[in-house]
Coordinates of C-alpha atoms and ligand atoms in Angstrom, one line a residue:
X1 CA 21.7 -16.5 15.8
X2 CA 20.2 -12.8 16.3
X3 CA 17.6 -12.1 18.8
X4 CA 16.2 -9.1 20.1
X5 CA 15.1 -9.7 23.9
X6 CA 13.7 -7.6 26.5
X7 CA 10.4 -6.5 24.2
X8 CA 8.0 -4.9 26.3
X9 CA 5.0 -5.9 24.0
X10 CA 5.8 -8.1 21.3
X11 CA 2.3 -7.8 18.5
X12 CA 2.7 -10.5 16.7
X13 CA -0.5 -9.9 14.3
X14 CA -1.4 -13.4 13.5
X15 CA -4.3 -13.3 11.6
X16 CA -6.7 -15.1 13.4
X17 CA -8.8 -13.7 16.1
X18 CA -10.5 -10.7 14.2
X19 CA -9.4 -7.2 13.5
X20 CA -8.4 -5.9 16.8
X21 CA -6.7 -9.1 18.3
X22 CA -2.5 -8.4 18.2
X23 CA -1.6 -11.8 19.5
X24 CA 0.1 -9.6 21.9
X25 CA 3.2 -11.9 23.8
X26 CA 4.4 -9.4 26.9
X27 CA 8.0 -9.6 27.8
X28 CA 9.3 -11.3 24.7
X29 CA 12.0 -12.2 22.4
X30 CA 11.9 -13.4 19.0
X31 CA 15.0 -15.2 17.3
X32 CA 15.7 -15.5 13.8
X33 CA 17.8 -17.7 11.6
X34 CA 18.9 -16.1 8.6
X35 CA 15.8 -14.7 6.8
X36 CA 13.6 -16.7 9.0
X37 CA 11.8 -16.6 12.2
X38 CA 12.9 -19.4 14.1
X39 CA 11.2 -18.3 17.9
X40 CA 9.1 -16.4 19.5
X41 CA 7.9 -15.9 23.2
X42 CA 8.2 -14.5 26.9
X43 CA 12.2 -13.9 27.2
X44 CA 12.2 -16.1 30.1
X45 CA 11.6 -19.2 28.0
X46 CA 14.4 -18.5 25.0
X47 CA 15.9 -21.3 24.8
X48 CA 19.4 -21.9 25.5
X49 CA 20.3 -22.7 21.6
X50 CA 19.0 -18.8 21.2
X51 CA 21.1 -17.3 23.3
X52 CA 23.5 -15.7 21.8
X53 CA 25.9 -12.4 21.6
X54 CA 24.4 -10.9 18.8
X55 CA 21.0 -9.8 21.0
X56 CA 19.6 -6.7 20.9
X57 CA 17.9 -5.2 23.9
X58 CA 14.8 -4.1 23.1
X59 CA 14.5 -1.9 26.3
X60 CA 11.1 -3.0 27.4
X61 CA 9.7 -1.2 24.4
X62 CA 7.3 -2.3 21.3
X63 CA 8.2 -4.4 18.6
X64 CA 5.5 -4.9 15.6
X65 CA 5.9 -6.5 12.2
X66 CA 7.5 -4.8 9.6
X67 CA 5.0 -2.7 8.2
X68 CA 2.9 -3.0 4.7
X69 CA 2.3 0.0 2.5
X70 CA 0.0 -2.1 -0.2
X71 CA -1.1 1.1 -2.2
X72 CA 1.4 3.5 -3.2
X73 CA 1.7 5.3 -6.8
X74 CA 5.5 4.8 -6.3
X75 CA 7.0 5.7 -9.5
X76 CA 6.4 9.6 -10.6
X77 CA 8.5 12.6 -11.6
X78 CA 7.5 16.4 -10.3
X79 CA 5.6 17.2 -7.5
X80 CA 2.2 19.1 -7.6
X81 CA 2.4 21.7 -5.0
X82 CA 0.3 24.4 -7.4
X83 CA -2.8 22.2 -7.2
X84 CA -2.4 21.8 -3.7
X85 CA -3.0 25.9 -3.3
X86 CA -5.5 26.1 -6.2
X87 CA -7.9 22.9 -4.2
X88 CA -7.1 25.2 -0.7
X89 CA -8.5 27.8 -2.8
X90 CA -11.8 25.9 -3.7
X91 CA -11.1 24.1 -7.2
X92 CA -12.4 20.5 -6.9
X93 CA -10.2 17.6 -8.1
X94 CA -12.6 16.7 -10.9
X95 CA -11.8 20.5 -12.0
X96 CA -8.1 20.0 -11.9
X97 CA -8.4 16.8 -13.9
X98 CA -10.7 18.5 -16.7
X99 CA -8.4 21.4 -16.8
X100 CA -5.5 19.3 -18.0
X101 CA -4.0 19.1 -14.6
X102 CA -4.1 16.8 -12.1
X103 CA -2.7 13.1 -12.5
X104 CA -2.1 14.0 -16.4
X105 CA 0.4 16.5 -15.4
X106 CA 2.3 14.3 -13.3
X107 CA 1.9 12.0 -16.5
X108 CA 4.1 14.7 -18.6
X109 CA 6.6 14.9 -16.1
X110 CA 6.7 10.8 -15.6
X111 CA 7.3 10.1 -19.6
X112 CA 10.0 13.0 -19.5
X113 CA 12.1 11.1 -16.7
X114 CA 14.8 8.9 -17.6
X115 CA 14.6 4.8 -16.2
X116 CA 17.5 6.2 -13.6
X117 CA 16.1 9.2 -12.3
X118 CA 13.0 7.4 -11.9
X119 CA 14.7 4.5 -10.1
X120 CA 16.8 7.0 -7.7
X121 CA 13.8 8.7 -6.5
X122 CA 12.2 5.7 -5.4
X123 CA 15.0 4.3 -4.0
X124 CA 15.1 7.7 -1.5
X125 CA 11.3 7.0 -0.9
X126 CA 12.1 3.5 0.0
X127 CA 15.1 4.6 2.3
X128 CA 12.7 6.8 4.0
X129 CA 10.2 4.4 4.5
X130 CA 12.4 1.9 5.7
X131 CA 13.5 4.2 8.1
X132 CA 9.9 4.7 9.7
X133 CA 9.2 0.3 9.5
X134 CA 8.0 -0.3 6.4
X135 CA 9.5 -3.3 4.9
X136 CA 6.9 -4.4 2.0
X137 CA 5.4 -1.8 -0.6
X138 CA 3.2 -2.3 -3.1
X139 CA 4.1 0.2 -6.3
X140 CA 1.4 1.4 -9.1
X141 CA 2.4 2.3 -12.7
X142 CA 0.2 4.6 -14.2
X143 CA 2.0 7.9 -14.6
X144 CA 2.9 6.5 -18.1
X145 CA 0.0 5.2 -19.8
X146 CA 1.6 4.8 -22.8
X147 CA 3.6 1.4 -23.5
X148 CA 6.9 2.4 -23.4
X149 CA 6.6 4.2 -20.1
X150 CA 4.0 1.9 -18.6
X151 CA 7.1 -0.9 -19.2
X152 CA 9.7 1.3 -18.1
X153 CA 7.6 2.1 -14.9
X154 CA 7.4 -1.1 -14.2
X155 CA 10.7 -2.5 -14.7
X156 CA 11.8 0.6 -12.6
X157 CA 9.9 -1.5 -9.9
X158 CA 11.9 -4.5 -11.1
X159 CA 15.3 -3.3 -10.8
X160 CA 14.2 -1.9 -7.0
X161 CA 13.7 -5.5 -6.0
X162 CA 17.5 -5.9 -6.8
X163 CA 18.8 -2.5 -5.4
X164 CA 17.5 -2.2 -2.5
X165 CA 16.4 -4.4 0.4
X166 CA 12.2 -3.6 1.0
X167 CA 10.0 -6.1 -1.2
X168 CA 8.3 -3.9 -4.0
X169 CA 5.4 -5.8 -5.1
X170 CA 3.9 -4.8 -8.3
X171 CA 0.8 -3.6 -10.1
X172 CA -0.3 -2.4 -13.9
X173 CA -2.5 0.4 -13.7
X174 CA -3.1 1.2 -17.1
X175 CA -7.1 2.0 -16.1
X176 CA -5.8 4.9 -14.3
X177 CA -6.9 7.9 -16.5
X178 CA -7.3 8.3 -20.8
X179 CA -4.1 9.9 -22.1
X180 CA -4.9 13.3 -24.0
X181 CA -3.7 11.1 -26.9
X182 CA -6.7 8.9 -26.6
X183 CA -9.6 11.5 -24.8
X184 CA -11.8 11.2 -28.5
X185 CA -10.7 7.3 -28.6
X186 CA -11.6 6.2 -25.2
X187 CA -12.6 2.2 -26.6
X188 CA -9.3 2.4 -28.7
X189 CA -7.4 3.1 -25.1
X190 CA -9.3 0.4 -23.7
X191 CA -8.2 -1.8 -26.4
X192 CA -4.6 -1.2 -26.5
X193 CA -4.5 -1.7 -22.9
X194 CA -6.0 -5.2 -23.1
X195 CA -4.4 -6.3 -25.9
X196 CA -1.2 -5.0 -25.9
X197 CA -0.1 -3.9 -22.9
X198 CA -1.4 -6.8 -20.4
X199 CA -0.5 -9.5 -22.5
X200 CA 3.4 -7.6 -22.9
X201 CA 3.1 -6.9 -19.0
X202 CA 2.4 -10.7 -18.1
X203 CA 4.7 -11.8 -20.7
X204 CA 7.6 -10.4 -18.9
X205 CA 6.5 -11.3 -15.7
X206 CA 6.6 -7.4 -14.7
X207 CA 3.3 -7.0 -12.6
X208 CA 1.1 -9.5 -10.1
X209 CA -2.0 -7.6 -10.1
X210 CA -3.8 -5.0 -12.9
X211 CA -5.9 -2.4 -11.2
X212 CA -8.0 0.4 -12.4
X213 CA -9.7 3.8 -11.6
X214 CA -13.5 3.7 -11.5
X215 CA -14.7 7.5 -11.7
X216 CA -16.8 9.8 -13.7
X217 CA -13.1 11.1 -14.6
X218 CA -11.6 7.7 -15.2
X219 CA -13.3 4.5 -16.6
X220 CA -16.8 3.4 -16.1
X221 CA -17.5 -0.3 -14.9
X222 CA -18.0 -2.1 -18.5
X223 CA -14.8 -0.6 -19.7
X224 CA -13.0 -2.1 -15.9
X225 CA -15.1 -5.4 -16.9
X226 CA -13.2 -5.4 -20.2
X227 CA -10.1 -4.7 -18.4
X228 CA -9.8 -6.9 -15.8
X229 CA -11.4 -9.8 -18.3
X230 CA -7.8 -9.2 -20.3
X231 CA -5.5 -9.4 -16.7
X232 CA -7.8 -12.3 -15.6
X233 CA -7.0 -14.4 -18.9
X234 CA -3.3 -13.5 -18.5
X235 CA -3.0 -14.3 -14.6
X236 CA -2.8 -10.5 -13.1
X237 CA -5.2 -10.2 -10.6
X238 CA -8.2 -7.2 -10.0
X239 CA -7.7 -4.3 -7.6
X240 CA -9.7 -1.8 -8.1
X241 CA -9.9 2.1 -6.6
X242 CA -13.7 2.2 -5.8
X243 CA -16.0 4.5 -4.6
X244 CA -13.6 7.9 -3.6
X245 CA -15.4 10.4 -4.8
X246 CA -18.7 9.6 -6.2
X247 CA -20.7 6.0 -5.2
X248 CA -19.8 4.4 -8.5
X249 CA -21.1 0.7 -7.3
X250 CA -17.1 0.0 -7.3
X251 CA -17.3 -2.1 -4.1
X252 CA -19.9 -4.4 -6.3
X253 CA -17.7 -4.5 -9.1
X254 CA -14.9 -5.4 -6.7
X255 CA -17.3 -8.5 -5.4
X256 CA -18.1 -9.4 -8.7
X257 CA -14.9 -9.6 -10.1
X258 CA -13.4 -11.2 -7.4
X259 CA -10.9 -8.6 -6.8
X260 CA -7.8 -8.4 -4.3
X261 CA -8.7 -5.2 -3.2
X262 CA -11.3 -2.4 -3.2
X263 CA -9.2 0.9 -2.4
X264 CA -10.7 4.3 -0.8
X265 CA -14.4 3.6 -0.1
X266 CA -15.3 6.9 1.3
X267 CA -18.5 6.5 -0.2
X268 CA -19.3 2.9 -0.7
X269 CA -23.2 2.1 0.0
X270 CA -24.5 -0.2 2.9
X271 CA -25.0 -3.4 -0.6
X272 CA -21.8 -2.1 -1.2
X273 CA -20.4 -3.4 1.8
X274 CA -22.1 -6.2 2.2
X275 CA -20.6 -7.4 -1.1
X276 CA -17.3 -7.1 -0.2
X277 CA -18.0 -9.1 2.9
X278 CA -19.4 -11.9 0.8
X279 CA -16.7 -11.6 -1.7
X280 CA -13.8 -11.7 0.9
X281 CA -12.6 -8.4 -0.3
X282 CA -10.1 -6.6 1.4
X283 CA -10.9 -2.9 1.7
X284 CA -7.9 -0.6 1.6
X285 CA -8.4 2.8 3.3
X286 CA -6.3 5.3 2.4
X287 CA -6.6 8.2 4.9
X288 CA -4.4 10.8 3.9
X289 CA -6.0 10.9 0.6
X290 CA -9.1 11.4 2.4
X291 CA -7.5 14.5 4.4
X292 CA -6.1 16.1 1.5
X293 CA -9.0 15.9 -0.3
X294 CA -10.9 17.3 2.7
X295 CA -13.8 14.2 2.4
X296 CA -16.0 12.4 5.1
X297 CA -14.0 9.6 5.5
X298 CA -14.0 5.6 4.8
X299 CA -16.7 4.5 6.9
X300 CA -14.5 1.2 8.3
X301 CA -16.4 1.1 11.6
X302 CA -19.4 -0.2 9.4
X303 CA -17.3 -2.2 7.0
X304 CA -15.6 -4.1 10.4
X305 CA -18.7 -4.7 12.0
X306 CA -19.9 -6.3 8.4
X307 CA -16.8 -8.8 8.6
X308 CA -15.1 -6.7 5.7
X309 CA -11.1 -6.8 6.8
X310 CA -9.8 -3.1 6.9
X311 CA -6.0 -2.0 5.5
X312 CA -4.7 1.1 6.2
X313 CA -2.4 2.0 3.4
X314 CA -0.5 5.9 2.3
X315 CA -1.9 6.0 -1.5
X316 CA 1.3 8.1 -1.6
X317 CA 1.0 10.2 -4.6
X318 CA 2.1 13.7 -5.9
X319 CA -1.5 14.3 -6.2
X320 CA -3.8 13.7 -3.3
X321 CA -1.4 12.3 -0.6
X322 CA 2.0 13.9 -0.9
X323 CA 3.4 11.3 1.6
X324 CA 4.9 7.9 2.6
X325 CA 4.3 8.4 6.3
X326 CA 2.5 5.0 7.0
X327 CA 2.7 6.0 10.5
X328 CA 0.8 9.4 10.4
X329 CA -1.7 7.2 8.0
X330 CA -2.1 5.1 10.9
X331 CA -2.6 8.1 12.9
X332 CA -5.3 9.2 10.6
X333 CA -7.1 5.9 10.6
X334 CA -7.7 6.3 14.2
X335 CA -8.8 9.6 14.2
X336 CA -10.7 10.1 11.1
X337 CA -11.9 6.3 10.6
X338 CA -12.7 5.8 14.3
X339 CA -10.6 2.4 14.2
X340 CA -9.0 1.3 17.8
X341 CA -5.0 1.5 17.0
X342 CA -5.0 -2.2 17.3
X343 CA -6.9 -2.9 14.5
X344 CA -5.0 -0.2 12.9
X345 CA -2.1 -2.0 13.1
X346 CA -3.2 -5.2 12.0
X347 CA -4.4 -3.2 8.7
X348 CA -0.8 -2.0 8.2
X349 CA 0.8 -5.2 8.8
X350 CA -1.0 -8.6 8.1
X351 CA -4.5 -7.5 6.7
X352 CA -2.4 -5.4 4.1
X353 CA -0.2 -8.1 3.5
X354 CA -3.3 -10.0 2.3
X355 CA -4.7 -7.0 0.3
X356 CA -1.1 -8.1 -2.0
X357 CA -1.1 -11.7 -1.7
X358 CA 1.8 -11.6 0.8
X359 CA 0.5 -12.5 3.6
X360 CA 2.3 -16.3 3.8
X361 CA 6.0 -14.3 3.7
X362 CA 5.0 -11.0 5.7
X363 CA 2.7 -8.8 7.6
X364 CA 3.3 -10.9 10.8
X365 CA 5.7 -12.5 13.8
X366 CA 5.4 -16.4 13.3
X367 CA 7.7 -19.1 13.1
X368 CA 8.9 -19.9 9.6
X369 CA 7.9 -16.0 8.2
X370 CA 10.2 -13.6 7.1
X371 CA 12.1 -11.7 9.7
X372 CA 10.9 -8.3 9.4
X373 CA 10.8 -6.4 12.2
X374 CA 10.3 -3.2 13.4
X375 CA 11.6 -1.8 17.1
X376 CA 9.0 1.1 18.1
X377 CA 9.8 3.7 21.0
X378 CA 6.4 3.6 22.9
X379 CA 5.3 0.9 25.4
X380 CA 2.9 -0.3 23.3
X381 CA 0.6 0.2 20.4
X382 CA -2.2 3.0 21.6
X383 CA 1.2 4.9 22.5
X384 CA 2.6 4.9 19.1
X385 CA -0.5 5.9 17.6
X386 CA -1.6 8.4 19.9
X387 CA 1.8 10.2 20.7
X388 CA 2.3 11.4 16.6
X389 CA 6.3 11.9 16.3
X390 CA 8.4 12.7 12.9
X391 CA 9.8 9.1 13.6
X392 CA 9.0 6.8 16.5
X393 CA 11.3 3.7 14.9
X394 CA 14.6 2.7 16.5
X395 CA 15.5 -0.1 14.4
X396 CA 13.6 -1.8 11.2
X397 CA 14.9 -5.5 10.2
X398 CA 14.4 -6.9 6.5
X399 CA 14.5 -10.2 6.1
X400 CA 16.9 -10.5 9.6
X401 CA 18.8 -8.0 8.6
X402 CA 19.1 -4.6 10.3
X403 CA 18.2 -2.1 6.7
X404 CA 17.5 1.3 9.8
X405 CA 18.8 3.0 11.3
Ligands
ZN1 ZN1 -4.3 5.3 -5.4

């Protein structure tokens, strides 16, 4: 049976305890059966049945749970390194987008890629991720917006659960901008969306969770309402991205609707807040975005002392967050979001885990979870997060078995 022993700090990341509480176990080992965690504790109580010769000495060093990216935009073709100089050089996103540019470019470039380039760059985003801990991603369609591609987007994410070992977990986001197609139609987009696309969506099984774009550029809250009334009737469940660049009430839309998630939140309101802690709504920040964008940033200090759980997520993204560094994320939530690196990590492991409905097979180190595992080279968590390295992983573990390096 594998075990890796000689853990300097073992953070488990049970959920109880509040945000900043690890569960911490010094001088551990943890033991897994097959898929399954079977032990964990100090090293000098494994016992004998564990012991075995396929241990792994963890050097005295950190080991966390496999991490949880639950917002990426996944699935996209081209990159958008032109915008990237044009915002430097003073041209606001909502410019971008009204020029024709911005997500609807990548758009073009997504329903001009085949179902196997499409699938071979997310597999080398996934290998890359794996590499730096991540074990769980949740992937975004929405670079098709039409059917067809929406669907092929989708059961790109599909045939990744079979290629490759990290869990891809699923979500429609249709709501994510109006097709050029539809700009004088906007109802008619609406429409098709909730009456073909989510019933075809669900059908298949091809998506848990329907999610939409609230913004002055993107859909207002009675067309979301209509939206998520159509994924609600045919089992996908809200997430909404709420409150990034204007305070659009999404974080009250997110309460009323019941949602999984509110995402971003740079600019959610005090009510706002205190809805999402009365809703038991995760809040997803997505720091990197925030950077790129050059924004005052989610204020999560407020929304933890109001009880609201915080995730820390990429939002990778050809757009706004060019990256699937959940690590320098982390990073970013310390320094730009004021969180302590403990509750950071609890927001890339179990808290996100909960932002997707995972959070019974992943995001922490318990008896009877999966076995994913991820062996960091720092003593323990302030370390990692403090001392920013391309790659501080030695060794990420999927389901027990070693998927990096
Ligand atoms: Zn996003």
């Amino acid at each position: 049976m594998p075990v890796l022993t000689n853990i300097g700090v073992l953070a488990t990341c049970r959920a109880d305890g509040g945000q900043g509480n690890l569960h911490a176990i010094p001088d551990a080992a943890v033991a897994w059966e097959g898929p399954t965690v079977a032990w964990t504790g100090p090293s000098t109580e494994l016992p004998e049945r564990f012991r075995s010769d396929r241990t792994v000495d963890a050097g005295g060093r950190l080991v966390v749970p496999g991490l949880v990216d639950c917002h990426t935009h996944l699935a996209f073709a081209g990159w958008r390194a032109d915008e990237f100089a044009r915002r430097l050089q003073g041209a606001t996103y909502q410019e971008i987008a009204r020029a024709g540019g911005g997500i609807m470019s990548t758009v073009r470039a997504t329903r001009a890629a085949t179902f196997e380039q499409l699938v071979a760059r997310c597999e080398a985003h996934l290998r890359e991720m794996a590499a730096l801990g991540v074990t769980t991603v949740e992937a975004k369609s929405g670079y098709g917006l039409d059917v067809d591609t929406e669907v092929r987007i989708l059961e790109v994410y599909r045939a990744l659960e079979e290629r490759q070992p990290v869990t891809v977990v699923p979500t429609y986001l249709g709501a994510h901008v109006v097709p050029p197609e539809f700009q004088q139609r906007r109802g008619e987009y609406v429409e098709s969306m909730c009456t073909r696309v989510i019933p075809e969506v669900a059908r298949r099984g091809l998506a848990r969770f329907c999610d939409a774009f609230l913004e002055d550029t993107a859909f207002g809250a009675a067309e979301a309402l209509q939206y998520f009334a159509a994924g609600a009737h045919h089992g996908l469940r809200p997430k909404l991205h709420a409150d990034q660049l204007t305070d659009g009430h999404g974080a009250n839309l997110a309460a009323d609707v019941g949602a999984m998630s509110a995402d971003h939140l740079e600019r959610v309101s005090d009510r706002g807040i205190q809805r999402l802690a009365e809703a038991g709504v995760v809040a997803v920040s997505l720091p990197i975005a925030t950077l790129y964008l050059q924004q005052p940033p989610m204020p999560a200090r407020r929304l933890i002392e109001a009880g609201v759980p915080v995730a820390v997520a990429t939002d990778f993204n050809p757009g706004t967050a060019p990256s699937c560094h959940l690590p320098f994320a982390m990073t970013l939530a310390c320094t730009l979001q004021r969180m302590t690196p403990a509750e950071v990590l609890k927001g890339a492991t179990i808290v996100a885990a909960r932002a997707i409905g995972e959070e019974r097979e992943a995001g922490s180190i318990e008896v009877g979870k999966q076995a994913d595992l991820a062996l960091i080279d720092a003593a323990d968590v302030n370390e990692w997060l403090y001392h920013l390295r391309a790659n501080a992983c030695l060794g990420t573990w999927k389901r027990g078995v070693r998927i990096a390096p």
